[in-house]
PDB file of C-alpha atoms in Angstrom:
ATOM      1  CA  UNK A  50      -4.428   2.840  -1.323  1.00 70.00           C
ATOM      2  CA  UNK A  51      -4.427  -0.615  -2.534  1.00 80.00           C
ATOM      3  CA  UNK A  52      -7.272  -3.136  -1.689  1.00 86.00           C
ATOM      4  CA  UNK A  53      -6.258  -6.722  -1.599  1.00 89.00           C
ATOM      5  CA  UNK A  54      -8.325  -9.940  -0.273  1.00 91.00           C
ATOM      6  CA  UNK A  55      -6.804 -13.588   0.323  1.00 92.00           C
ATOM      7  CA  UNK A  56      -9.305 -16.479   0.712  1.00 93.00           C
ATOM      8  CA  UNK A  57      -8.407 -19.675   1.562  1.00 92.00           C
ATOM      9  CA  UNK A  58      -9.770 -23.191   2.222  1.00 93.00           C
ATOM     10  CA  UNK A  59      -8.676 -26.975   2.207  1.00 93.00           C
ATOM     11  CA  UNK A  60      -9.404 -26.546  -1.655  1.00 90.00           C
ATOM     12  CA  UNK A  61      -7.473 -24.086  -2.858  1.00 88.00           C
ATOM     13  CA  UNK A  62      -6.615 -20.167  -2.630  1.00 89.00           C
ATOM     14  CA  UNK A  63      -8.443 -17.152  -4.231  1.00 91.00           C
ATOM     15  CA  UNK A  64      -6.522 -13.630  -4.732  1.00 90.00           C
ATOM     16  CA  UNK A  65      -8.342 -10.841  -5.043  1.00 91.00           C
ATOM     17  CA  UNK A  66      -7.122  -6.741  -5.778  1.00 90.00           C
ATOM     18  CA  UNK A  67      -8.101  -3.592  -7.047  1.00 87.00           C
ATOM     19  CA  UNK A  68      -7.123  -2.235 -10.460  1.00 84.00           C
ATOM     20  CA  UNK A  69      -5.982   1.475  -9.664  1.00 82.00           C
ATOM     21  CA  UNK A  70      -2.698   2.798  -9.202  1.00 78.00           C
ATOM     22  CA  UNK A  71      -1.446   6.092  -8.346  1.00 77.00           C
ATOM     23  CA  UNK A  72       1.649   7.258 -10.103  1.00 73.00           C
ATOM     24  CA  UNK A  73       4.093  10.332  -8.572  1.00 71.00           C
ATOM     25  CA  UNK A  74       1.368  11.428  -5.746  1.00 69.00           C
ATOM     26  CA  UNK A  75      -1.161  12.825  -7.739  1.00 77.00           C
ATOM     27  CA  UNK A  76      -1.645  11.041 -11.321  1.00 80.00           C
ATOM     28  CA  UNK A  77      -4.425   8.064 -10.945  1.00 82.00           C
ATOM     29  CA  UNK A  78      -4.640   4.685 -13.862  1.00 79.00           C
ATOM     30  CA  UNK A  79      -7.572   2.620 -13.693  1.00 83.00           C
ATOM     31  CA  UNK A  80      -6.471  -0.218 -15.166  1.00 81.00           C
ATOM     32  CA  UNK A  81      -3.253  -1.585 -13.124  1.00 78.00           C
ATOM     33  CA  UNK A  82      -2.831  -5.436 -12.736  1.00 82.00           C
ATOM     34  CA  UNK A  83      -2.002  -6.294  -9.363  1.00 85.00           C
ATOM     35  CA  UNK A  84      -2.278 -10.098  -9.406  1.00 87.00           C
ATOM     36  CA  UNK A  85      -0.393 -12.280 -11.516  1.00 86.00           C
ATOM     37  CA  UNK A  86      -0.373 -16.302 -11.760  1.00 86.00           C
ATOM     38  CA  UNK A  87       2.581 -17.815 -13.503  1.00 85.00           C
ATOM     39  CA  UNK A  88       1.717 -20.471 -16.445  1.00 86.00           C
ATOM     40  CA  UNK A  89       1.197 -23.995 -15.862  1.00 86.00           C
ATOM     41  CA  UNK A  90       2.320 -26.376 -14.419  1.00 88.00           C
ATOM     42  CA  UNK A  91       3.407 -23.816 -11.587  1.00 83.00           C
ATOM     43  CA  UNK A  92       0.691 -23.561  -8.909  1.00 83.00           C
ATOM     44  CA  UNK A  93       2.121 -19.849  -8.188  1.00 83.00           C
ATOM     45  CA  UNK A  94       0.527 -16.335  -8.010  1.00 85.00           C
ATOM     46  CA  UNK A  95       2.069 -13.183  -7.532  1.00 83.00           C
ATOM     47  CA  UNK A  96       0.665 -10.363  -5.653  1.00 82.00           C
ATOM     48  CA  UNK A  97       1.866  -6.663  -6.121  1.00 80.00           C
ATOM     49  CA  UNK A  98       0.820  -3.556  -4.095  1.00 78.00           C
ATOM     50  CA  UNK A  99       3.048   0.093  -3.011  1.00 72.00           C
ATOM     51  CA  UNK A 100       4.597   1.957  -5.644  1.00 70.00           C
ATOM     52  CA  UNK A 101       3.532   1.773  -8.739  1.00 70.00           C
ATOM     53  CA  UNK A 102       7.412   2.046  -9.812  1.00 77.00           C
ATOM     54  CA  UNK A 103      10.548   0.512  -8.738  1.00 81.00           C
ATOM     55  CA  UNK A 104      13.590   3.045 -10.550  1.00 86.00           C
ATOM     56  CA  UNK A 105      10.957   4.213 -12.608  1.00 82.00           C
ATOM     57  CA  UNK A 106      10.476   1.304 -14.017  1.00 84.00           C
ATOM     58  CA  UNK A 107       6.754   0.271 -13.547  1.00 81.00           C
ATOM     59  CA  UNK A 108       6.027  -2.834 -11.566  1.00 80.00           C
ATOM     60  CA  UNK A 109       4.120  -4.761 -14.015  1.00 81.00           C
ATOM     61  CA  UNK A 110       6.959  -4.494 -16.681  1.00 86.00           C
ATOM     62  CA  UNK A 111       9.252  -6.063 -13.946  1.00 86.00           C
ATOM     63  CA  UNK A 112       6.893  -9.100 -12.683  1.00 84.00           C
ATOM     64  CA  UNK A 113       5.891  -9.912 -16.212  1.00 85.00           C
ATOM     65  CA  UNK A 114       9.729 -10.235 -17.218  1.00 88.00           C
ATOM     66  CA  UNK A 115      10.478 -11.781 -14.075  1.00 86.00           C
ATOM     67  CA  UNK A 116       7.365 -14.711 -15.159  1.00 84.00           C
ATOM     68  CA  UNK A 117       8.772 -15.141 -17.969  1.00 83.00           C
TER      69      UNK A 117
END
């Protein structure tokens, strides 16, 4: 189960997650990014949480390609 927090205030936004992931029901990685900010001069963050793979390709993989 994913933990995720969202502050906000009139100056600015803080994103918050958990690192672990669970892969195929049963195998558990410490050391999952969930939170991603695109590079300047974008004020944009991406937030991932769910299955750890989308057509077995893992999530990460896809949002970093997708940043860049």
């Amino acid at each position: 189960m994913t933990s995720q927090l969202v502050l906000g205030n009139a100056s600015g936004i803080v994103l918050a997650s958990d690192n672990a992931v669970t892969i195929r029901g049963g195998r558990t990685f410490e050391s999952c990014q969930k939170v991603y900010g695109l590079p300047a001069p974008h004020r944009l963050a991406v937030m991932v949480s769910g299955n750890a793979l989308y057509y077995k390709i893992p999530i990460e993989v896809l949002v970093k390609e997708w940043i860049s």
